JSON list of C-alpha atoms in Angstrom, two decimals:
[
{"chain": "A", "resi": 141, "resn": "UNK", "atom": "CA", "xyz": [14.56, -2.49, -36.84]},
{"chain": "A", "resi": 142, "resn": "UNK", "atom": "CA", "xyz": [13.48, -3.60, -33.51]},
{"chain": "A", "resi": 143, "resn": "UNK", "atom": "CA", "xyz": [15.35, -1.50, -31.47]},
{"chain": "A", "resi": 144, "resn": "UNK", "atom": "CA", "xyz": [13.92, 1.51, -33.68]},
{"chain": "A", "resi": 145, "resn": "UNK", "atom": "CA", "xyz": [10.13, 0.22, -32.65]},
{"chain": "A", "resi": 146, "resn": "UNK", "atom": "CA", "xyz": [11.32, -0.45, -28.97]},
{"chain": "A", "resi": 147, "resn": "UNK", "atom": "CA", "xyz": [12.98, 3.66, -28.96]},
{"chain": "A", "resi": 148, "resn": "UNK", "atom": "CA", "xyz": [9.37, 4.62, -30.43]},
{"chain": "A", "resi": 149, "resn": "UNK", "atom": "CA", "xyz": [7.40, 3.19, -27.81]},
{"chain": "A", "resi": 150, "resn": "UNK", "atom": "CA", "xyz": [9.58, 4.24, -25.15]},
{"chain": "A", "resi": 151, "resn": "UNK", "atom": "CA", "xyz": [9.84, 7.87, -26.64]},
{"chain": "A", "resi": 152, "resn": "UNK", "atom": "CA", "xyz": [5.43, 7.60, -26.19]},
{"chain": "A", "resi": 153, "resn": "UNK", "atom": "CA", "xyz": [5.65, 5.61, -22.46]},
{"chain": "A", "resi": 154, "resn": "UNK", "atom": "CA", "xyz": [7.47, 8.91, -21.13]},
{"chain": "A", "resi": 155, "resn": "UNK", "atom": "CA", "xyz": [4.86, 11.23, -23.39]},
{"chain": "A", "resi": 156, "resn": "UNK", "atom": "CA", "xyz": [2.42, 9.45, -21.27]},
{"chain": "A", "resi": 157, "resn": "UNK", "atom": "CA", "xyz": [4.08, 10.00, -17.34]},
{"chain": "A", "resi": 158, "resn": "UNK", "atom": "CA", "xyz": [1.66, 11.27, -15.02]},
{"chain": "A", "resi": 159, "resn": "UNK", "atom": "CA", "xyz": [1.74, 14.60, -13.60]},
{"chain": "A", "resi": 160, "resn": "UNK", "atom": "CA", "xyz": [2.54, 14.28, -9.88]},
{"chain": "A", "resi": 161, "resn": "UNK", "atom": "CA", "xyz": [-0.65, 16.60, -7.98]},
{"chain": "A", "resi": 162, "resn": "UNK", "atom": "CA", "xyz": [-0.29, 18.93, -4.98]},
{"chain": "A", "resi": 163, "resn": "UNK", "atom": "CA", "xyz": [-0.66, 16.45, -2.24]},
{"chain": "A", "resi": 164, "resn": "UNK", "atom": "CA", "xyz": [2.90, 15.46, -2.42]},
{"chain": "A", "resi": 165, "resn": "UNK", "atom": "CA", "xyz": [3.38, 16.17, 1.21]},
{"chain": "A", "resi": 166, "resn": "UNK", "atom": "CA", "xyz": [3.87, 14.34, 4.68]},
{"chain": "A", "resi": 167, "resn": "UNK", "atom": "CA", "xyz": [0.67, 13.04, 6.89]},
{"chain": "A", "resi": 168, "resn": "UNK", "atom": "CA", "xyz": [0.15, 11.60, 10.23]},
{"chain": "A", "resi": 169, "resn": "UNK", "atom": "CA", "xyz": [-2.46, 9.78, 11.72]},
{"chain": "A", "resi": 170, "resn": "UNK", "atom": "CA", "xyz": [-4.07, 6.48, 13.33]},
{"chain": "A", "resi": 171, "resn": "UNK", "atom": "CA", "xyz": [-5.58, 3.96, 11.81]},
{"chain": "A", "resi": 172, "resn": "UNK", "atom": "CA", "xyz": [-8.11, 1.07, 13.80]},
{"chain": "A", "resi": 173, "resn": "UNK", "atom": "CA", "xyz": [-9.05, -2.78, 12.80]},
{"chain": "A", "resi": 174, "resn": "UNK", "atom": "CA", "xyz": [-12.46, -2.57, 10.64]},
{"chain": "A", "resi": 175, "resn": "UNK", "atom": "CA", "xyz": [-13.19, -5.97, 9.47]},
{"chain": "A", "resi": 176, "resn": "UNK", "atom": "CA", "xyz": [-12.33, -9.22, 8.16]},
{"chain": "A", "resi": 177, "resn": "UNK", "atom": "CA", "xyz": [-13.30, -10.07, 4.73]},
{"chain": "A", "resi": 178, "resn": "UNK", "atom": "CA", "xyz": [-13.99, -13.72, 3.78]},
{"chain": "A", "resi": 179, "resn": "UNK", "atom": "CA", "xyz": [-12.98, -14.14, -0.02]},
{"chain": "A", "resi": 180, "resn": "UNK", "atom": "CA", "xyz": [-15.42, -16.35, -0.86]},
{"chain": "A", "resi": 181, "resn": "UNK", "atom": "CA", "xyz": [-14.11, -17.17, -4.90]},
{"chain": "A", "resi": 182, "resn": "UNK", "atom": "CA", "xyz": [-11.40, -19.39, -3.12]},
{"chain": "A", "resi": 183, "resn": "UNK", "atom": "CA", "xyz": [-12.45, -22.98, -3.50]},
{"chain": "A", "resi": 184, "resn": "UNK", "atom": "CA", "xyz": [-12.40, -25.23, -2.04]},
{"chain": "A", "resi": 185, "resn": "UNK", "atom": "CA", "xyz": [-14.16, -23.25, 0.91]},
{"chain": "A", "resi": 186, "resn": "UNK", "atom": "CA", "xyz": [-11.89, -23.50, 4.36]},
{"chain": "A", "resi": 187, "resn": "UNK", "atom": "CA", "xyz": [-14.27, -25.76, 6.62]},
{"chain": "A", "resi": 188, "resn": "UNK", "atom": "CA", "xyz": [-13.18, -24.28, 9.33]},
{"chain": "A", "resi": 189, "resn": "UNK", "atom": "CA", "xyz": [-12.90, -20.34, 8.55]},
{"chain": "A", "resi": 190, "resn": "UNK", "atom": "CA", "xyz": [-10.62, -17.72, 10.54]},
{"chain": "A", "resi": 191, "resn": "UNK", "atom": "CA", "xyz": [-12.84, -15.60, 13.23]},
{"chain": "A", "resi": 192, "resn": "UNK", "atom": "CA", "xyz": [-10.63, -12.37, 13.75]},
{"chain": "A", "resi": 193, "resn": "UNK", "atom": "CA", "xyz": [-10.36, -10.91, 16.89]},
{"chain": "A", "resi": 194, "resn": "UNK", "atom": "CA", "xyz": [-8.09, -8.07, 16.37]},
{"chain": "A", "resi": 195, "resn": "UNK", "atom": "CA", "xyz": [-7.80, -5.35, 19.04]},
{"chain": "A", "resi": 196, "resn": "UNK", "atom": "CA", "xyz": [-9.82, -2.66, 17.72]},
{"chain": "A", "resi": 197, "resn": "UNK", "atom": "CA", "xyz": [-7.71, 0.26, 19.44]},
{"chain": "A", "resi": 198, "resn": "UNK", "atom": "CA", "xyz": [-6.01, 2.71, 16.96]},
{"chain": "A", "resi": 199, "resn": "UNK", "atom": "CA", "xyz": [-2.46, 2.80, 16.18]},
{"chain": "A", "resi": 200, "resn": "UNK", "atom": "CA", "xyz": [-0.28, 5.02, 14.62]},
{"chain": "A", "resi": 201, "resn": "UNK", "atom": "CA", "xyz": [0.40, 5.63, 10.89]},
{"chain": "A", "resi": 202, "resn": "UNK", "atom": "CA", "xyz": [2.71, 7.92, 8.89]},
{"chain": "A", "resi": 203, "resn": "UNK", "atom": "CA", "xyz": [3.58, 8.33, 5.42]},
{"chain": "A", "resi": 204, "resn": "UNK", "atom": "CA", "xyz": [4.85, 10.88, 2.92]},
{"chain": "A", "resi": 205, "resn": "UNK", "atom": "CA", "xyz": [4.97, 11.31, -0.79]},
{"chain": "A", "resi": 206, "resn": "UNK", "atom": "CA", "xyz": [8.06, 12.38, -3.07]},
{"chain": "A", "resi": 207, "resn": "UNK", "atom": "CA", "xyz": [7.95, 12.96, -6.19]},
{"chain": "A", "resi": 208, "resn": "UNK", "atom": "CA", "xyz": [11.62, 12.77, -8.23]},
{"chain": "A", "resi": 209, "resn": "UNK", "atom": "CA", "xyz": [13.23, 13.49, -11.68]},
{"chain": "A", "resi": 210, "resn": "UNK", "atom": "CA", "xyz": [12.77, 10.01, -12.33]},
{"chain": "A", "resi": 211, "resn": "UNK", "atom": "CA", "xyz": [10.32, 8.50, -10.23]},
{"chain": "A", "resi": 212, "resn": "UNK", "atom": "CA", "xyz": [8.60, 8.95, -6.80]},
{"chain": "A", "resi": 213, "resn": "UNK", "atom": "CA", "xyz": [8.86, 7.69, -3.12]},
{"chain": "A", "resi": 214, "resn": "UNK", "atom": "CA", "xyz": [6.37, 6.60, -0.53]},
{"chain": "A", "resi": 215, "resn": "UNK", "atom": "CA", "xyz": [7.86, 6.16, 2.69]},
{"chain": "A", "resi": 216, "resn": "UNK", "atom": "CA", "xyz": [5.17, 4.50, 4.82]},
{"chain": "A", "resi": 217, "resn": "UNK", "atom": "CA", "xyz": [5.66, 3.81, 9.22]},
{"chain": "A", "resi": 218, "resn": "UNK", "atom": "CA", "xyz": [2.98, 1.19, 10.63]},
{"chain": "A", "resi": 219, "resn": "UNK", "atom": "CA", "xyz": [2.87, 1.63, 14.61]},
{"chain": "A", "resi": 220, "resn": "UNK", "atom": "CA", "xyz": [0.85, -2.00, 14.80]},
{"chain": "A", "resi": 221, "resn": "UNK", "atom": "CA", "xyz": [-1.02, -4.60, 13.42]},
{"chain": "A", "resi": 222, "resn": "UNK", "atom": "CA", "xyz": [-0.11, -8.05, 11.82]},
{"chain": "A", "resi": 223, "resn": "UNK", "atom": "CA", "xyz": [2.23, -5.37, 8.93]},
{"chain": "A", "resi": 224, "resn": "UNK", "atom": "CA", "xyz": [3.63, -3.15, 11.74]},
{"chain": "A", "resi": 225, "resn": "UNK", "atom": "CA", "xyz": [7.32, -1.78, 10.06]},
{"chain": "A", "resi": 226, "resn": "UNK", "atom": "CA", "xyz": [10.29, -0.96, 11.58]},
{"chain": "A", "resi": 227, "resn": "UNK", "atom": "CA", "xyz": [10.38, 1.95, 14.05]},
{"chain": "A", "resi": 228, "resn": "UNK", "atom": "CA", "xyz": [12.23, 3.74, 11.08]},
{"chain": "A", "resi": 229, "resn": "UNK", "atom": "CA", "xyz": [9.66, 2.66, 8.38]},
{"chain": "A", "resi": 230, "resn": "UNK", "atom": "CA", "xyz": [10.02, 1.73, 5.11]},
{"chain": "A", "resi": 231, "resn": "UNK", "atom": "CA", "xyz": [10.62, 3.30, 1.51]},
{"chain": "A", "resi": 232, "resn": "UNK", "atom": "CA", "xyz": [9.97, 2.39, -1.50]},
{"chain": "A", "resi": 233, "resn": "UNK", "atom": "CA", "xyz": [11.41, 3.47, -4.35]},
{"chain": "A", "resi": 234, "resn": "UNK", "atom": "CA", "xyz": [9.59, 3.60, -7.36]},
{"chain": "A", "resi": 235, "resn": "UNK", "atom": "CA", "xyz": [10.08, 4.29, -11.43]},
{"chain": "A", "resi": 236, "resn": "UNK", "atom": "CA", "xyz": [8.60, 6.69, -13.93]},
{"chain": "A", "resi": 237, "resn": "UNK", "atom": "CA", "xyz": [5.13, 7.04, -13.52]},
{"chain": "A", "resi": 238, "resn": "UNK", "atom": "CA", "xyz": [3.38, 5.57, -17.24]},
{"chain": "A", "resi": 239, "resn": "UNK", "atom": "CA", "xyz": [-0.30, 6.25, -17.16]},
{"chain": "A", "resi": 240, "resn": "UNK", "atom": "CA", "xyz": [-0.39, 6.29, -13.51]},
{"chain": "A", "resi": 241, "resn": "UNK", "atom": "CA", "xyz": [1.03, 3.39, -12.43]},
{"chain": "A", "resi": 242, "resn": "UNK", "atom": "CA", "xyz": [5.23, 2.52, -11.26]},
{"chain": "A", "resi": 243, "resn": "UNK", "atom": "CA", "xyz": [7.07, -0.79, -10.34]},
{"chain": "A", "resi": 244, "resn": "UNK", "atom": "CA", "xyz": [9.37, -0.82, -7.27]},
{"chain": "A", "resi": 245, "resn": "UNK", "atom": "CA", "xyz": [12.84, 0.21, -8.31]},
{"chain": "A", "resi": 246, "resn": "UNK", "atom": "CA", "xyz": [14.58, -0.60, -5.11]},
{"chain": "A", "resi": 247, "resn": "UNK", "atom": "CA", "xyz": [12.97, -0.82, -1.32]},
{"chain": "A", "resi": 248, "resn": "UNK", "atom": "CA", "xyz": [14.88, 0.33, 2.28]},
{"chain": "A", "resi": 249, "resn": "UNK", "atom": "CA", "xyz": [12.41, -1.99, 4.35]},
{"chain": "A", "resi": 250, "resn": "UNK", "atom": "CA", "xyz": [13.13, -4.76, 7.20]},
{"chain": "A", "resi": 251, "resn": "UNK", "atom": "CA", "xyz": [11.20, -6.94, 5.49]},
{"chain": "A", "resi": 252, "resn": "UNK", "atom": "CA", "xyz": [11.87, -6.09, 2.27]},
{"chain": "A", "resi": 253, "resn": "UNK", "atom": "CA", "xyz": [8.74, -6.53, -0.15]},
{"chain": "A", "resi": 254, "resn": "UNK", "atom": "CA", "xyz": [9.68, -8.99, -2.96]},
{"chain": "A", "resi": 255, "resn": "UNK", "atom": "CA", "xyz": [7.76, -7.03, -5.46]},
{"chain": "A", "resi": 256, "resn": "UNK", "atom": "CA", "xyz": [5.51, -3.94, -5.42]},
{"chain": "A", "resi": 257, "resn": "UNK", "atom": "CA", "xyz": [3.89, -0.85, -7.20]},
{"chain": "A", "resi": 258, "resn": "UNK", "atom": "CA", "xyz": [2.68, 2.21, -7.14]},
{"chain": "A", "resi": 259, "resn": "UNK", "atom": "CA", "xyz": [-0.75, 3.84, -8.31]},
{"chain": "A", "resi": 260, "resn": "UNK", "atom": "CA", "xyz": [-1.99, 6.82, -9.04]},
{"chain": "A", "resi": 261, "resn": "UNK", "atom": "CA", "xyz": [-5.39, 8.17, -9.49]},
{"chain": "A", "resi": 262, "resn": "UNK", "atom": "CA", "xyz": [-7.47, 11.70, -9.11]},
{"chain": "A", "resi": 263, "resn": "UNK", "atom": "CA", "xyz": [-6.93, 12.26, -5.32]},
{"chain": "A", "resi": 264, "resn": "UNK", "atom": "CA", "xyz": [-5.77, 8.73, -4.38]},
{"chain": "A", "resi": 265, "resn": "UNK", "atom": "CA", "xyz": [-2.56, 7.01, -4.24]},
{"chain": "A", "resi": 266, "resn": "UNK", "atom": "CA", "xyz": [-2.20, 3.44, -3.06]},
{"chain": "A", "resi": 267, "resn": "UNK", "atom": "CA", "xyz": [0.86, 0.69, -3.10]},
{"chain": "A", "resi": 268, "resn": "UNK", "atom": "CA", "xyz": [0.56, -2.97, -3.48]},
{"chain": "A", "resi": 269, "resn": "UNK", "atom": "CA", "xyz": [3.39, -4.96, -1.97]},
{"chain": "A", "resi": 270, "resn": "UNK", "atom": "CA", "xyz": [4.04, -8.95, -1.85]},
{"chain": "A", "resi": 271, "resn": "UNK", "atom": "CA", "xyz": [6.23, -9.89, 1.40]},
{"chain": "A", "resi": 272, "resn": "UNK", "atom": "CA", "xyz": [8.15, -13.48, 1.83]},
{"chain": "A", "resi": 273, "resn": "UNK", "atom": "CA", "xyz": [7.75, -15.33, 5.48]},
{"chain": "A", "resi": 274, "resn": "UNK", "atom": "CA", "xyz": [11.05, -17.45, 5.64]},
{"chain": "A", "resi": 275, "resn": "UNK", "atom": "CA", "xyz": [8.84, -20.90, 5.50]},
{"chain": "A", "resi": 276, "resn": "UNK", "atom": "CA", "xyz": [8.35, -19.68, 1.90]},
{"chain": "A", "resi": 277, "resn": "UNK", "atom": "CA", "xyz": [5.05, -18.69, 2.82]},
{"chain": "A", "resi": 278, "resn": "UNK", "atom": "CA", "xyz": [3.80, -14.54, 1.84]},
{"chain": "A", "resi": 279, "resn": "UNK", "atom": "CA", "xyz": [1.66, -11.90, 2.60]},
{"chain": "A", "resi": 280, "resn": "UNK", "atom": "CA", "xyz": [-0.13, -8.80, 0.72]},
{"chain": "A", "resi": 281, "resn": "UNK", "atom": "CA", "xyz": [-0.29, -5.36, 1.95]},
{"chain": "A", "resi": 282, "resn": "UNK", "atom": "CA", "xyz": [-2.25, -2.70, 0.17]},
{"chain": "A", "resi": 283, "resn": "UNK", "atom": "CA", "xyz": [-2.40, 0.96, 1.69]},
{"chain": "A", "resi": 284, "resn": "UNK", "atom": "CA", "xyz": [-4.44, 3.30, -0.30]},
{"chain": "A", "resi": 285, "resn": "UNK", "atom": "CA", "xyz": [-4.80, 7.20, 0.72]},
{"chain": "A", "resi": 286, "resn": "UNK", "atom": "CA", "xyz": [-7.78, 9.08, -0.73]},
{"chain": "A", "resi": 287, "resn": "UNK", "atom": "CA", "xyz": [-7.22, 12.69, 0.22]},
{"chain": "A", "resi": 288, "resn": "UNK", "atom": "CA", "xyz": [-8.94, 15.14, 1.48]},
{"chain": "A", "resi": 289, "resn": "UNK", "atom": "CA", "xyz": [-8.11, 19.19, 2.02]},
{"chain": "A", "resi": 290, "resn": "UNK", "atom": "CA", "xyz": [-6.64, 18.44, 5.25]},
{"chain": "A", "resi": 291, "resn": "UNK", "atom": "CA", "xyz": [-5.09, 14.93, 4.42]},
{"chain": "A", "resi": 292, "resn": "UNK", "atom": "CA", "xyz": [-6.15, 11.49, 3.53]},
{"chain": "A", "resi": 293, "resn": "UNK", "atom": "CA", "xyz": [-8.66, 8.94, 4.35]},
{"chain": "A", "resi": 294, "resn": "UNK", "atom": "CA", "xyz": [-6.42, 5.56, 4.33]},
{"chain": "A", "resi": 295, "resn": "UNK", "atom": "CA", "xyz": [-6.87, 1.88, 4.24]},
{"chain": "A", "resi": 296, "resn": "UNK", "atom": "CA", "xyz": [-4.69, -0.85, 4.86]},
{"chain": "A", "resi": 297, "resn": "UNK", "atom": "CA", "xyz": [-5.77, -4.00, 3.77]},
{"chain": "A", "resi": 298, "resn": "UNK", "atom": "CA", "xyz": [-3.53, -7.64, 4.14]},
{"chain": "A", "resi": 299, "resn": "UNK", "atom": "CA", "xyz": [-4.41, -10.66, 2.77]},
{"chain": "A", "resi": 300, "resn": "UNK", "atom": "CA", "xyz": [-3.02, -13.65, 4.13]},
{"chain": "A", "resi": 301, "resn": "UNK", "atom": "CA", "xyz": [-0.90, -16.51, 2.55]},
{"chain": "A", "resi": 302, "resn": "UNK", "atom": "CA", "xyz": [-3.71, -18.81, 2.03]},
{"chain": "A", "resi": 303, "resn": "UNK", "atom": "CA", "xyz": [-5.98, -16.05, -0.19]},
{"chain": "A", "resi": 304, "resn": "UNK", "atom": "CA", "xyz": [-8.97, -17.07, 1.90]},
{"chain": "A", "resi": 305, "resn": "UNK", "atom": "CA", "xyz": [-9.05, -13.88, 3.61]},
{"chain": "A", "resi": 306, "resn": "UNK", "atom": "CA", "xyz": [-8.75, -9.62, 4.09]},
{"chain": "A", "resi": 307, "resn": "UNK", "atom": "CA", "xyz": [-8.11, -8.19, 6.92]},
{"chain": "A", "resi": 308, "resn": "UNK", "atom": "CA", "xyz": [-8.93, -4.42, 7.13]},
{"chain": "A", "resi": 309, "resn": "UNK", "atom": "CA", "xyz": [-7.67, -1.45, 9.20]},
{"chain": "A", "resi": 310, "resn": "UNK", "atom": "CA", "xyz": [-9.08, 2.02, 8.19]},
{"chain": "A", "resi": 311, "resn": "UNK", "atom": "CA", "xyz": [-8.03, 5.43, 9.58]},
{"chain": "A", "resi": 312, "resn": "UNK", "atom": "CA", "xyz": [-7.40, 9.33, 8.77]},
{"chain": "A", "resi": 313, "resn": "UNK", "atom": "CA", "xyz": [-4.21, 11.32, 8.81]},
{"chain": "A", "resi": 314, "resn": "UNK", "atom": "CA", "xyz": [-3.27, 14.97, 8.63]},
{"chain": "A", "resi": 315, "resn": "UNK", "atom": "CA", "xyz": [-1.53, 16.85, 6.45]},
{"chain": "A", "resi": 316, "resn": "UNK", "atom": "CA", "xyz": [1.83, 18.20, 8.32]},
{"chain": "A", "resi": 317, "resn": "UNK", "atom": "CA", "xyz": [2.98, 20.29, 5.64]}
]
Protein backbone atom coordinates (compact mmCIF):
# COMPACT_ATOMS: atom_id res chain seq x y z
CA UNK A 1 0.00 0.00 0.00
CA UNK A 2 2.68 2.44 0.59
CA UNK A 3 4.64 1.98 -2.24
CA UNK A 4 1.27 2.44 -4.34
CA UNK A 5 0.85 6.13 -2.51
CA UNK A 6 4.71 6.79 -2.90
CA UNK A 7 4.27 5.72 -7.17
CA UNK A 8 1.16 8.26 -7.00
CA UNK A 9 2.94 11.10 -5.76
CA UNK A 10 5.86 10.57 -7.79
CA UNK A 11 3.67 9.97 -11.00
CA UNK A 12 2.19 14.00 -9.89
CA UNK A 13 6.05 15.42 -8.82
CA UNK A 14 7.03 14.77 -12.63
CA UNK A 15 3.30 16.18 -13.81
CA UNK A 16 4.55 19.16 -12.03
CA UNK A 17 8.46 19.64 -13.73
CA UNK A 18 9.02 22.99 -14.91
CA UNK A 19 9.31 23.90 -18.40
CA UNK A 20 12.93 24.95 -19.05
CA UNK A 21 12.49 28.86 -20.97
CA UNK A 22 14.54 30.21 -23.89
CA UNK A 23 17.41 31.61 -22.03
CA UNK A 24 19.11 28.33 -21.81
CA UNK A 25 22.21 29.71 -23.35
CA UNK A 26 25.90 30.78 -22.44
CA UNK A 27 26.75 34.51 -20.97
CA UNK A 28 29.79 36.43 -20.19
CA UNK A 29 30.44 39.26 -18.20
CA UNK A 30 32.05 41.13 -15.04
CA UNK A 31 30.81 41.49 -11.99
CA UNK A 32 32.23 44.39 -9.10
CA UNK A 33 32.07 44.37 -5.02
CA UNK A 34 28.67 46.33 -4.03
CA UNK A 35 28.33 46.10 -0.39
CA UNK A 36 28.52 44.42 2.80
CA UNK A 37 25.41 43.54 4.54
CA UNK A 38 25.34 43.35 8.37
CA UNK A 39 22.67 40.61 9.34
CA UNK A 40 21.51 42.13 12.15
CA UNK A 41 18.88 38.98 13.50
CA UNK A 42 22.21 37.27 14.66
CA UNK A 43 22.45 37.67 18.39
CA UNK A 44 24.36 38.12 20.22
CA UNK A 45 25.54 41.24 18.09
CA UNK A 46 29.55 40.90 17.12
CA UNK A 47 31.08 43.85 19.32
CA UNK A 48 33.45 44.33 17.10
CA UNK A 49 31.78 44.07 13.45
CA UNK A 50 33.72 43.28 10.04
CA UNK A 51 34.44 46.70 7.93
CA UNK A 52 34.93 45.32 4.27
CA UNK A 53 37.31 46.72 2.15
CA UNK A 54 37.04 44.75 -0.93
CA UNK A 55 38.67 46.02 -4.15
CA UNK A 56 35.89 47.41 -6.00
CA UNK A 57 37.44 46.66 -9.60
CA UNK A 58 35.37 44.21 -11.79
CA UNK A 59 36.24 40.75 -12.48
CA UNK A 60 35.22 38.30 -14.74
CA UNK A 61 32.17 35.98 -14.68
CA UNK A 62 30.82 33.22 -16.94
CA UNK A 63 28.13 30.83 -16.80
CA UNK A 64 25.82 28.76 -18.98
CA UNK A 65 22.59 26.92 -18.64
CA UNK A 66 21.69 23.23 -19.85
CA UNK A 67 18.82 21.88 -19.73
CA UNK A 68 18.74 17.68 -19.91
CA UNK A 69 16.30 14.69 -20.22
CA UNK A 70 16.53 14.46 -16.67
CA UNK A 71 17.69 17.47 -15.14
CA UNK A 72 19.73 20.65 -15.92
CA UNK A 73 23.34 22.07 -15.54
CA UNK A 74 24.77 25.39 -14.50
CA UNK A 75 28.29 25.58 -15.08
CA UNK A 76 29.40 28.80 -13.36
CA UNK A 77 33.56 30.42 -13.73
CA UNK A 78 34.35 33.19 -10.94
CA UNK A 79 37.56 35.24 -12.17
CA UNK A 80 37.88 36.75 -8.32
CA UNK A 81 36.63 37.49 -5.15
CA UNK A 82 36.65 35.61 -1.72
CA UNK A 83 34.45 32.43 -4.18
CA UNK A 84 36.82 32.75 -7.18
CA UNK A 85 36.61 28.86 -8.93
CA UNK A 86 38.97 27.06 -10.67
CA UNK A 87 40.29 28.45 -13.98
CA UNK A 88 38.05 25.57 -15.47
CA UNK A 89 34.93 26.41 -13.32
CA UNK A 90 32.56 24.45 -11.83
CA UNK A 91 29.31 22.35 -12.70
CA UNK A 92 26.72 21.39 -11.07
CA UNK A 93 24.61 18.87 -11.81
CA UNK A 94 21.21 19.03 -10.91
CA UNK A 95 17.76 16.71 -10.82
CA UNK A 96 14.30 17.03 -12.27
CA UNK A 97 13.03 20.29 -11.94
CA UNK A 98 9.51 19.90 -9.38
CA UNK A 99 7.77 23.21 -9.25
CA UNK A 100 10.83 25.04 -10.03
CA UNK A 101 13.21 24.05 -7.80
CA UNK A 102 16.29 20.87 -8.12
CA UNK A 103 18.82 19.39 -5.55
CA UNK A 104 22.46 18.86 -6.66
CA UNK A 105 22.79 15.42 -8.17
CA UNK A 106 26.51 15.36 -8.45
CA UNK A 107 29.11 18.56 -8.68
CA UNK A 108 32.68 18.73 -10.95
CA UNK A 109 34.03 21.66 -8.64
CA UNK A 110 37.57 22.14 -6.75
CA UNK A 111 35.89 22.81 -3.89
CA UNK A 112 33.19 20.76 -4.18
CA UNK A 113 29.88 22.29 -2.57
CA UNK A 114 28.60 19.90 0.16
CA UNK A 115 25.07 20.55 -0.77
CA UNK A 116 23.23 22.82 -3.24
CA UNK A 117 20.13 23.67 -5.47
CA UNK A 118 18.77 25.04 -8.13
CA UNK A 119 15.81 27.62 -8.71
CA UNK A 120 13.80 28.63 -11.13
CA UNK A 121 11.53 31.50 -11.60
CA UNK A 122 9.94 33.83 -14.59
CA UNK A 123 13.25 35.22 -16.04
CA UNK A 124 15.57 34.33 -13.12
CA UNK A 125 17.58 31.44 -12.19
CA UNK A 126 19.76 31.36 -9.11
CA UNK A 127 21.85 28.42 -7.14
CA UNK A 128 22.44 28.16 -3.50
CA UNK A 129 25.55 26.23 -2.53
CA UNK A 130 27.07 25.35 1.11
CA UNK A 131 31.07 24.91 0.85
CA UNK A 132 33.30 23.11 3.77
CA UNK A 133 36.76 25.04 4.86
CA UNK A 134 38.96 22.04 6.14
CA UNK A 135 38.85 23.58 9.93
CA UNK A 136 35.22 22.40 9.62
CA UNK A 137 34.28 25.81 9.21
CA UNK A 138 31.71 26.82 5.72
CA UNK A 139 30.66 29.29 3.50
CA UNK A 140 27.39 30.24 1.33
CA UNK A 141 27.39 31.29 -2.18
CA UNK A 142 24.25 32.38 -3.92
CA UNK A 143 24.44 33.59 -7.70
CA UNK A 144 21.18 34.63 -9.07
CA UNK A 145 20.77 35.79 -12.93
CA UNK A 146 17.70 37.87 -13.78
CA UNK A 147 17.72 38.17 -17.54
CA UNK A 148 17.34 40.50 -19.77
CA UNK A 149 17.01 40.41 -23.92
CA UNK A 150 20.62 40.60 -24.20
CA UNK A 151 21.59 38.53 -21.01
CA UNK A 152 21.35 38.71 -17.32
CA UNK A 153 21.68 41.06 -14.52
CA UNK A 154 23.61 38.78 -11.77
CA UNK A 155 24.39 38.79 -8.15
CA UNK A 156 26.66 36.93 -6.14
CA UNK A 157 26.15 37.07 -2.67
CA UNK A 158 28.49 34.95 0.24
CA UNK A 159 27.80 34.78 3.60
CA UNK A 160 30.43 33.95 5.86
CA UNK A 161 30.82 31.08 8.46
CA UNK A 162 29.81 33.07 11.36
CA UNK A 163 26.13 34.24 9.69
CA UNK A 164 26.89 37.76 10.87
CA UNK A 165 27.41 38.94 7.48
CA UNK A 166 26.73 39.31 3.26
CA UNK A 167 29.01 40.23 1.17
CA UNK A 168 27.75 41.39 -2.30
CA UNK A 169 29.22 41.56 -5.83
CA UNK A 170 26.75 42.62 -8.63
CA UNK A 171 27.42 42.69 -12.40
CA UNK A 172 25.89 42.11 -16.09
CA UNK A 173 26.75 39.52 -18.68
CA UNK A 174 25.96 38.96 -22.32
CA UNK A 175 24.33 36.56 -24.04
CA UNK A 176 27.01 34.66 -26.44
CA UNK A 177 24.63 32.56 -28.13
Amino acid sequence: MASGGALLVAHDAAAQATNWPDWVDSYVGAVSFYRSIPLEDILPPPRTPSVDFDDRTPFGLQFSVTATGDGSIVWLRIDGGPMQTAEQGETLRFGLLIDGVALLASADARPAPRSANLTVRPNQLSTEALFAHADGSFWRRHFTANFTSTGADVILWVFDAAGTRARTWRGTTRRRG
